[in-house]
């Protein structure tokens, strides 16, 4: 595993380093989606290169993407002085929507257009080469050196615009420097890891670091550490569960965000607020089960997986027999799929050599077995739907009563506490 994931991991570290820095500037400027928009413009350039007969990884493709990204960067820089008349976020949104639309129209005329769209979105960090990593590392080091040398005006324009105006900084010039270097970074990154991962590297580590540090140096160091650590987590998840690498890393960033927000929010809840929140959740769960039993009920699905009698008690004997047969079939198919997917993964990662025809046959067989498993899952969903119709009153109504009873009790207790405080005064 180490030899296969080493260079993707190094590439992730390099990307985290440069993008975390630019992310701090982007957050300070209040243009969160500028990276997504600029990345989409670069992707549009790659799309035009594909139509012209060049591959995504070709030199021509790179310069097409860079030319388009520079055009977008110039537009953002020129629009900033007129922000009172036309908000920069509006310009960013317009550029993103138009670029994405033109890209889809263009790729609709290209062979394997859907595959190109997928590549532009999620990239191919897994197959990055040492030469590519060395190239972007040197490029980003040079850009970092420029920003380090001119750090004072660049930081003032981004973080202290009033001070920059008082010092009579040439804001337009420094905006051009910032957005121009940013376009160069985005162009190089999009071609390697795709639009979604570029956005994640830019915004999420910098935003999460801002929750724990105020000083810019500490924020930057923490953002670097978060970006590198979450890259490693995403790559490990991709290897362990045979997932697409780019989306796995993006999901790791998203999961970290959710966990940190919950970790900061939960300790601040008072007992009364926690009780009110819990009662509201119970009431909502009961209401949805009573009113819409056919819709997804994730909490009840999880409860039934842990304690099957919660579902089987509401099924007839024939339905329970069918359910057991289907579960046995799914278990056998899952064991076979795990064995064959492990074999396919070993072939894909080069551990086992297999003739191309046999590898394709294996892939097609796995796709067919997955369809059969999907059919079994549909039978389970049908049985679960029958159970839901019978659970709506037996489970949903009591939950609804308990939830609203809890809300009433909490609010009544609060009124009593307020009245006691007033009387004591």
Short mmCIF file of C-alpha atoms in Angstrom, two decimals:
data_model
loop_
_atom_site.label_atom_id
_atom_site.label_comp_id
_atom_site.label_asym_id
_atom_site.label_seq_id
_atom_site.Cartn_x
_atom_site.Cartn_y
_atom_site.Cartn_z
CA UNK A 1 0.00 0.00 0.00
CA UNK A 2 2.75 2.48 0.95
CA UNK A 3 4.51 2.32 -2.40
CA UNK A 4 1.25 2.91 -4.28
CA UNK A 5 -0.07 5.74 -2.09
CA UNK A 6 3.24 7.51 -1.42
CA UNK A 7 3.18 9.95 -4.32
CA UNK A 8 -0.56 10.72 -4.08
CA UNK A 9 0.08 11.45 -0.39
CA UNK A 10 3.03 13.72 -1.19
CA UNK A 11 0.94 15.48 -3.85
CA UNK A 12 -1.81 16.02 -1.26
CA UNK A 13 0.70 17.55 1.17
CA UNK A 14 1.94 19.94 -1.52
CA UNK A 15 -1.60 20.94 -2.49
CA UNK A 16 -2.60 21.42 1.14
CA UNK A 17 0.37 23.72 1.69
CA UNK A 18 -0.31 26.22 -1.08
CA UNK A 19 -4.11 26.06 -1.00
CA UNK A 20 -4.36 26.59 2.76
CA UNK A 21 -2.44 29.85 2.34
CA UNK A 22 -4.63 31.06 -0.51
CA UNK A 23 -7.69 29.89 1.41
CA UNK A 24 -6.90 32.31 4.23
CA UNK A 25 -6.78 35.16 1.72
CA UNK A 26 -10.02 34.04 0.08
CA UNK A 27 -11.85 33.86 3.43
CA UNK A 28 -10.53 37.27 4.44
CA UNK A 29 -11.73 38.77 1.15
CA UNK A 30 -15.16 37.17 1.61
CA UNK A 31 -15.08 35.48 -1.80
CA UNK A 32 -15.43 31.87 -0.68
CA UNK A 33 -16.45 30.48 -4.04
CA UNK A 34 -13.83 32.27 -6.12
CA UNK A 35 -11.71 29.11 -6.15
CA UNK A 36 -14.61 26.96 -7.34
CA UNK A 37 -15.41 29.50 -10.03
CA UNK A 38 -11.81 29.90 -11.15
CA UNK A 39 -11.33 26.13 -11.14
CA UNK A 40 -14.41 25.78 -13.33
CA UNK A 41 -12.99 28.37 -15.74
CA UNK A 42 -9.73 26.38 -15.90
CA UNK A 43 -11.79 23.23 -16.48
CA UNK A 44 -13.53 25.04 -19.34
CA UNK A 45 -10.12 25.69 -20.87
CA UNK A 46 -9.32 21.99 -20.58
CA UNK A 47 -12.67 21.23 -22.22
CA UNK A 48 -11.81 23.41 -25.19
CA UNK A 49 -8.42 21.67 -25.38
CA UNK A 50 -10.18 18.29 -25.48
CA UNK A 51 -12.36 19.49 -28.36
CA UNK A 52 -9.22 20.67 -30.14
CA UNK A 53 -7.84 17.13 -29.92
CA UNK A 54 -5.50 17.50 -26.92
CA UNK A 55 -5.53 15.31 -23.81
CA UNK A 56 -6.11 16.68 -20.32
CA UNK A 57 -2.51 15.97 -19.27
CA UNK A 58 -0.92 17.49 -22.41
CA UNK A 59 1.09 20.73 -22.45
CA UNK A 60 -1.48 22.27 -24.78
CA UNK A 61 -4.24 21.37 -22.32
CA UNK A 62 -2.33 23.10 -19.53
CA UNK A 63 -1.91 26.34 -21.47
CA UNK A 64 -5.54 26.33 -22.59
CA UNK A 65 -6.58 26.02 -18.93
CA UNK A 66 -4.12 28.69 -17.81
CA UNK A 67 -5.25 31.15 -20.47
CA UNK A 68 -8.88 30.77 -19.43
CA UNK A 69 -8.00 30.99 -15.72
CA UNK A 70 -6.00 34.18 -16.28
CA UNK A 71 -9.00 35.64 -18.08
CA UNK A 72 -11.25 34.79 -15.14
CA UNK A 73 -8.71 36.17 -12.65
CA UNK A 74 -8.48 39.44 -14.57
CA UNK A 75 -12.26 39.72 -14.56
CA UNK A 76 -12.42 39.26 -10.78
CA UNK A 77 -9.65 41.82 -10.21
CA UNK A 78 -11.27 44.39 -12.49
CA UNK A 79 -14.71 43.90 -10.93
CA UNK A 80 -13.56 44.44 -7.34
CA UNK A 81 -13.50 48.28 -7.41
CA UNK A 82 -17.16 48.23 -8.46
CA UNK A 83 -18.30 45.92 -5.65
CA UNK A 84 -20.87 48.42 -4.37
CA UNK A 85 -22.61 48.36 -7.74
CA UNK A 86 -22.04 44.71 -8.58
CA UNK A 87 -21.15 42.39 -5.71
CA UNK A 88 -18.11 40.26 -6.35
CA UNK A 89 -19.91 37.12 -5.18
CA UNK A 90 -22.48 37.74 -7.93
CA UNK A 91 -19.70 37.98 -10.51
CA UNK A 92 -18.14 34.78 -9.17
CA UNK A 93 -21.47 32.95 -9.34
CA UNK A 94 -22.16 34.14 -12.88
CA UNK A 95 -18.71 33.10 -14.07
CA UNK A 96 -19.10 29.65 -12.48
CA UNK A 97 -22.56 29.01 -13.92
CA UNK A 98 -21.64 30.18 -17.42
CA UNK A 99 -18.34 28.26 -17.46
CA UNK A 100 -20.01 25.07 -16.26
CA UNK A 101 -22.79 25.39 -18.82
CA UNK A 102 -20.43 26.03 -21.73
CA UNK A 103 -18.25 23.14 -20.58
CA UNK A 104 -21.21 20.75 -20.60
CA UNK A 105 -22.28 21.99 -24.04
CA UNK A 106 -18.75 21.50 -25.37
CA UNK A 107 -18.25 18.04 -23.88
CA UNK A 108 -21.61 16.97 -25.27
CA UNK A 109 -19.88 17.09 -28.66
CA UNK A 110 -16.72 15.31 -27.47
CA UNK A 111 -16.19 11.54 -27.52
CA UNK A 112 -16.59 10.07 -24.02
CA UNK A 113 -17.89 13.41 -22.79
CA UNK A 114 -19.32 11.97 -19.54
CA UNK A 115 -15.94 10.44 -18.69
CA UNK A 116 -14.20 13.79 -19.29
CA UNK A 117 -16.70 15.57 -17.02
CA UNK A 118 -16.02 13.01 -14.28
CA UNK A 119 -12.26 13.47 -14.67
CA UNK A 120 -12.53 17.27 -14.47
CA UNK A 121 -14.62 17.01 -11.30
CA UNK A 122 -12.68 14.40 -9.33
CA UNK A 123 -9.28 14.37 -11.07
CA UNK A 124 -6.81 11.49 -10.94
CA UNK A 125 -4.56 12.04 -7.93
CA UNK A 126 -4.11 8.29 -7.58
CA UNK A 127 -2.00 8.02 -10.74
CA UNK A 128 0.15 11.09 -10.15
CA UNK A 129 3.82 10.58 -11.04
CA UNK A 130 6.92 11.71 -9.11
CA UNK A 131 7.74 14.07 -11.99
CA UNK A 132 4.34 15.76 -11.72
CA UNK A 133 4.71 16.13 -7.97
CA UNK A 134 8.19 17.63 -8.34
CA UNK A 135 6.91 20.04 -11.02
CA UNK A 136 4.04 21.43 -8.95
CA UNK A 137 6.19 21.51 -5.79
CA UNK A 138 8.75 23.73 -7.52
CA UNK A 139 6.02 25.89 -9.08
CA UNK A 140 4.19 26.37 -5.79
CA UNK A 141 7.45 27.05 -3.96
CA UNK A 142 8.20 29.83 -6.45
CA UNK A 143 4.73 31.31 -6.02
CA UNK A 144 5.10 31.05 -2.25
CA UNK A 145 8.43 32.87 -2.45
CA UNK A 146 6.83 35.74 -4.40
CA UNK A 147 4.03 36.02 -1.84
CA UNK A 148 6.55 35.89 1.00
CA UNK A 149 8.59 38.71 -0.54
CA UNK A 150 5.50 40.89 -1.11
CA UNK A 151 3.65 39.66 1.97
CA UNK A 152 3.00 43.09 3.48
CA UNK A 153 0.95 44.66 0.63
CA UNK A 154 -0.76 41.36 -0.19
CA UNK A 155 -1.81 40.81 3.43
CA UNK A 156 -2.95 44.42 3.79
CA UNK A 157 -5.10 44.28 0.66
CA UNK A 158 -6.73 41.01 1.75
CA UNK A 159 -6.95 41.34 5.54
CA UNK A 160 -6.85 45.12 6.12
CA UNK A 161 -8.36 46.87 3.07
CA UNK A 162 -8.92 50.15 4.98
CA UNK A 163 -5.26 50.24 5.99
CA UNK A 164 -4.25 49.49 2.41
CA UNK A 165 -6.38 52.42 1.22
CA UNK A 166 -4.91 54.71 3.91
CA UNK A 167 -1.39 53.74 2.81
CA UNK A 168 -2.43 54.39 -0.80
CA UNK A 169 -1.62 50.89 -1.96
CA UNK A 170 -2.33 50.22 -5.62
CA UNK A 171 -5.17 47.79 -4.83
CA UNK A 172 -5.86 46.92 -8.47
CA UNK A 173 -2.22 46.00 -9.07
CA UNK A 174 -2.00 43.78 -5.98
CA UNK A 175 -5.34 42.19 -6.85
CA UNK A 176 -3.92 41.32 -10.25
CA UNK A 177 -0.84 39.80 -8.57
CA UNK A 178 -2.99 37.80 -6.18
CA UNK A 179 -5.53 36.55 -8.70
CA UNK A 180 -2.87 35.91 -11.36
CA UNK A 181 -0.79 33.71 -9.06
CA UNK A 182 -3.99 32.12 -7.79
CA UNK A 183 -4.99 31.27 -11.36
CA UNK A 184 -1.62 29.60 -11.92
CA UNK A 185 -2.08 27.46 -8.81
CA UNK A 186 -5.66 26.52 -9.69
CA UNK A 187 -4.72 25.61 -13.27
CA UNK A 188 -2.02 23.21 -12.08
CA UNK A 189 -4.18 21.72 -9.33
CA UNK A 190 -7.37 21.17 -11.34
CA UNK A 191 -5.58 19.15 -13.96
CA UNK A 192 -4.27 16.83 -11.25
CA UNK A 193 -7.07 16.50 -8.67
CA UNK A 194 -10.20 18.03 -10.21
CA UNK A 195 -12.50 20.91 -9.33
CA UNK A 196 -14.06 19.49 -6.15
CA UNK A 197 -10.82 18.55 -4.42
CA UNK A 198 -9.22 21.90 -5.27
CA UNK A 199 -12.14 23.69 -3.58
CA UNK A 200 -11.88 21.42 -0.53
CA UNK A 201 -8.13 22.02 -0.13
CA UNK A 202 -8.64 25.75 -0.43
CA UNK A 203 -11.55 26.41 1.92
CA UNK A 204 -11.95 23.64 4.49
CA UNK A 205 -8.50 23.56 6.21
CA UNK A 206 -8.34 27.37 6.37
CA UNK A 207 -11.91 27.63 7.70
CA UNK A 208 -11.41 24.93 10.34
CA UNK A 209 -8.10 26.45 11.45
CA UNK A 210 -9.92 29.74 11.99
CA UNK A 211 -12.05 28.05 14.66
CA UNK A 212 -9.01 27.45 16.86
CA UNK A 213 -6.45 30.17 16.07
CA UNK A 214 -6.54 33.92 15.48
CA UNK A 215 -2.90 34.58 14.73
CA UNK A 216 -2.25 34.14 10.99
CA UNK A 217 0.90 32.08 11.47
CA UNK A 218 -0.77 29.60 13.80
CA UNK A 219 -3.83 29.43 11.54
CA UNK A 220 -1.63 28.65 8.57
CA UNK A 221 0.31 25.94 10.43
CA UNK A 222 -2.90 24.38 11.70
CA UNK A 223 -4.46 24.51 8.22
CA UNK A 224 -1.40 22.75 6.78
CA UNK A 225 -1.63 20.03 9.43
CA UNK A 226 -5.37 19.54 8.86
CA UNK A 227 -4.97 19.38 5.08
CA UNK A 228 -2.15 16.85 5.30
CA UNK A 229 -3.86 14.69 7.93
CA UNK A 230 -7.22 14.58 6.15
CA UNK A 231 -5.48 13.72 2.88
CA UNK A 232 -3.93 10.70 4.58
CA UNK A 233 -7.31 9.69 6.04
CA UNK A 234 -9.01 9.98 2.65
CA UNK A 235 -6.33 7.95 0.89
CA UNK A 236 -6.49 5.25 3.56
CA UNK A 237 -10.30 5.07 3.24
CA UNK A 238 -9.97 4.86 -0.53
CA UNK A 239 -7.54 1.95 -0.24
CA UNK A 240 -9.44 0.12 2.50
CA UNK A 241 -12.92 0.30 0.96
CA UNK A 242 -11.92 0.49 -2.72
CA UNK A 243 -13.43 3.97 -3.19
CA UNK A 244 -12.69 6.64 -5.81
CA UNK A 245 -9.76 8.53 -4.32
CA UNK A 246 -10.79 12.15 -4.99
CA UNK A 247 -14.33 11.84 -3.56
CA UNK A 248 -12.95 9.88 -0.59
CA UNK A 249 -10.62 12.75 0.32
CA UNK A 250 -13.39 15.33 -0.14
CA UNK A 251 -15.63 13.23 2.13
CA UNK A 252 -12.89 13.10 4.75
CA UNK A 253 -12.76 16.92 4.69
CA UNK A 254 -16.55 17.09 5.02
CA UNK A 255 -16.66 14.59 7.88
CA UNK A 256 -13.98 16.53 9.76
CA UNK A 257 -16.00 19.73 9.35
CA UNK A 258 -19.15 18.11 10.71
CA UNK A 259 -17.32 16.57 13.68
CA UNK A 260 -15.62 19.84 14.62
CA UNK A 261 -18.86 21.82 14.42
CA UNK A 262 -20.64 19.25 16.58
CA UNK A 263 -17.72 19.12 19.00
CA UNK A 264 -17.84 22.89 19.48
CA UNK A 265 -21.63 23.15 19.65
CA UNK A 266 -22.61 20.31 21.98
CA UNK A 267 -20.67 21.50 25.09
CA UNK A 268 -22.40 24.90 24.86
CA UNK A 269 -25.89 23.42 25.16
CA UNK A 270 -27.55 23.77 28.56
CA UNK A 271 -29.47 20.81 30.00
CA UNK A 272 -32.75 22.55 29.22
CA UNK A 273 -31.72 23.29 25.63
CA UNK A 274 -30.46 19.72 25.16
CA UNK A 275 -33.75 18.32 26.52
CA UNK A 276 -35.76 20.62 24.25
CA UNK A 277 -33.68 19.62 21.24
CA UNK A 278 -34.00 15.90 22.03
CA UNK A 279 -37.77 16.21 22.47
CA UNK A 280 -38.10 18.08 19.18
CA UNK A 281 -36.11 15.35 17.39
CA UNK A 282 -38.33 12.62 18.87
CA UNK A 283 -41.49 14.52 17.95
CA UNK A 284 -40.26 15.11 14.39
CA UNK A 285 -39.34 11.43 13.97
CA UNK A 286 -42.79 10.37 15.13
CA UNK A 287 -44.55 12.95 12.96
CA UNK A 288 -42.69 11.87 9.81
CA UNK A 289 -43.42 8.20 10.48
CA UNK A 290 -47.13 8.88 11.04
CA UNK A 291 -47.56 11.26 8.10
CA UNK A 292 -45.10 9.77 5.56
CA UNK A 293 -44.38 6.12 6.39
CA UNK A 294 -43.14 5.39 2.84
CA UNK A 295 -40.35 7.96 2.99
CA UNK A 296 -36.84 7.12 4.24
CA UNK A 297 -36.66 6.84 8.03
CA UNK A 298 -32.88 6.54 8.70
CA UNK A 299 -33.25 6.29 12.48
CA UNK A 300 -35.72 3.44 12.17
CA UNK A 301 -33.58 1.70 9.54
CA UNK A 302 -30.63 1.81 11.95
CA UNK A 303 -32.78 0.57 14.84
CA UNK A 304 -34.07 -2.35 12.76
CA UNK A 305 -30.54 -3.29 11.74
CA UNK A 306 -29.51 -3.40 15.40
CA UNK A 307 -32.71 -5.08 16.60
CA UNK A 308 -34.44 -6.95 13.71
CA UNK A 309 -37.58 -7.77 15.81
CA UNK A 310 -38.52 -4.09 15.55
CA UNK A 311 -39.29 -4.84 11.90
CA UNK A 312 -40.12 -8.55 11.87
CA UNK A 313 -42.77 -8.12 14.58
CA UNK A 314 -44.81 -6.16 12.03
CA UNK A 315 -44.47 -8.73 9.21
CA UNK A 316 -46.55 -11.81 8.54
CA UNK A 317 -44.98 -15.27 8.79
CA UNK A 318 -44.71 -15.53 4.99
CA UNK A 319 -43.07 -12.09 4.79
CA UNK A 320 -40.59 -13.07 7.51
CA UNK A 321 -39.70 -16.24 5.60
CA UNK A 322 -39.11 -14.23 2.40
CA UNK A 323 -37.00 -11.73 4.33
CA UNK A 324 -34.78 -14.47 5.77
CA UNK A 325 -34.27 -16.02 2.32
CA UNK A 326 -33.31 -12.69 0.81
CA UNK A 327 -30.89 -11.93 3.67
CA UNK A 328 -29.20 -15.32 3.18
CA UNK A 329 -28.89 -14.65 -0.55
CA UNK A 330 -27.41 -11.20 0.10
CA UNK A 331 -24.90 -12.64 2.60
CA UNK A 332 -23.71 -15.28 0.11
CA UNK A 333 -23.48 -12.74 -2.71
CA UNK A 334 -21.63 -10.27 -0.48
CA UNK A 335 -19.02 -12.84 0.46
CA UNK A 336 -18.48 -13.72 -3.19
CA UNK A 337 -18.34 -10.05 -4.21
CA UNK A 338 -15.81 -9.28 -1.49
CA UNK A 339 -13.57 -12.08 -2.74
CA UNK A 340 -13.84 -11.00 -6.38
CA UNK A 341 -13.46 -7.29 -5.60
CA UNK A 342 -10.31 -8.06 -3.62
CA UNK A 343 -9.03 -9.90 -6.69
CA UNK A 344 -9.97 -6.98 -8.97
CA UNK A 345 -8.31 -4.53 -6.58
CA UNK A 346 -5.11 -6.56 -6.59
CA UNK A 347 -5.17 -6.53 -10.40
CA UNK A 348 -5.83 -2.80 -10.49
CA UNK A 349 -3.03 -2.00 -8.06
CA UNK A 350 -0.59 -4.28 -9.87
CA UNK A 351 -0.28 -6.95 -7.18
CA UNK A 352 -1.56 -9.67 -9.52
CA UNK A 353 -1.08 -9.84 -13.27
CA UNK A 354 -4.10 -10.76 -15.37
CA UNK A 355 -4.74 -10.76 -19.08
CA UNK A 356 -6.84 -7.77 -20.24
CA UNK A 357 -9.65 -10.01 -21.52
CA UNK A 358 -9.92 -11.82 -18.20
CA UNK A 359 -9.78 -8.55 -16.26
CA UNK A 360 -12.63 -7.14 -18.36
CA UNK A 361 -14.63 -10.34 -17.87
CA UNK A 362 -14.11 -10.04 -14.13
CA UNK A 363 -15.29 -6.43 -14.20
CA UNK A 364 -18.42 -7.32 -16.17
CA UNK A 365 -19.19 -10.22 -13.84
CA UNK A 366 -18.91 -7.95 -10.82
CA UNK A 367 -21.26 -5.45 -12.44
CA UNK A 368 -23.78 -8.24 -13.09
CA UNK A 369 -23.58 -9.57 -9.55
CA UNK A 370 -24.08 -6.05 -8.21
CA UNK A 371 -27.32 -5.78 -10.21
CA UNK A 372 -28.58 -9.04 -8.68
CA UNK A 373 -27.75 -7.76 -5.21
CA UNK A 374 -29.60 -4.54 -6.01
CA UNK A 375 -32.67 -6.65 -6.86
CA UNK A 376 -32.50 -8.37 -3.46
CA UNK A 377 -32.25 -4.98 -1.78
CA UNK A 378 -35.43 -3.89 -3.59
CA UNK A 379 -37.26 -6.90 -2.13
CA UNK A 380 -36.07 -5.89 1.36
CA UNK A 381 -37.24 -2.31 0.77
CA UNK A 382 -40.66 -3.63 -0.31
CA UNK A 383 -40.97 -5.66 2.89
CA UNK A 384 -39.73 -2.72 4.93
CA UNK A 385 -42.42 -0.55 3.32
CA UNK A 386 -45.10 -3.03 4.42
CA UNK A 387 -43.73 -2.90 7.94
CA UNK A 388 -43.74 0.90 7.90
CA UNK A 389 -47.47 1.02 7.20
CA UNK A 390 -48.04 -1.06 10.33
CA UNK A 391 -45.46 0.84 12.40
CA UNK A 392 -46.87 4.30 11.75
CA UNK A 393 -49.41 4.10 14.58
CA UNK A 394 -47.70 1.53 16.80
CA UNK A 395 -44.37 3.44 16.86
CA UNK A 396 -44.94 6.82 15.27
CA UNK A 397 -47.86 7.97 17.39
CA UNK A 398 -46.21 7.17 20.77
CA UNK A 399 -43.04 8.97 19.65
CA UNK A 400 -45.10 11.98 18.60
CA UNK A 401 -46.83 12.09 21.99
CA UNK A 402 -43.56 11.62 23.92
CA UNK A 403 -41.79 14.32 21.88
CA UNK A 404 -44.51 16.94 22.29
CA UNK A 405 -44.89 15.97 25.94
CA UNK A 406 -41.17 16.58 26.45
CA UNK A 407 -41.36 19.98 24.74
CA UNK A 408 -44.33 20.96 26.90
CA UNK A 409 -42.58 19.82 30.08
CA UNK A 410 -39.39 21.74 29.28
CA UNK A 411 -41.23 24.94 28.44
CA UNK A 412 -43.43 24.64 31.50
CA UNK A 413 -40.37 24.11 33.69
CA UNK A 414 -38.79 27.21 32.18
CA UNK A 415 -41.91 29.29 32.91
CA UNK A 416 -41.90 28.05 36.52
CA UNK A 417 -38.23 28.96 36.88
CA UNK A 418 -38.82 32.47 35.51
CA UNK A 419 -41.82 32.97 37.82
CA UNK A 420 -39.77 31.81 40.81
CA UNK A 421 -36.98 34.25 39.91
CA UNK A 422 -39.46 37.13 39.65
CA UNK A 423 -41.10 36.28 42.99
CA UNK A 424 -37.71 36.01 44.71
CA UNK A 425 -36.84 39.52 43.55
#
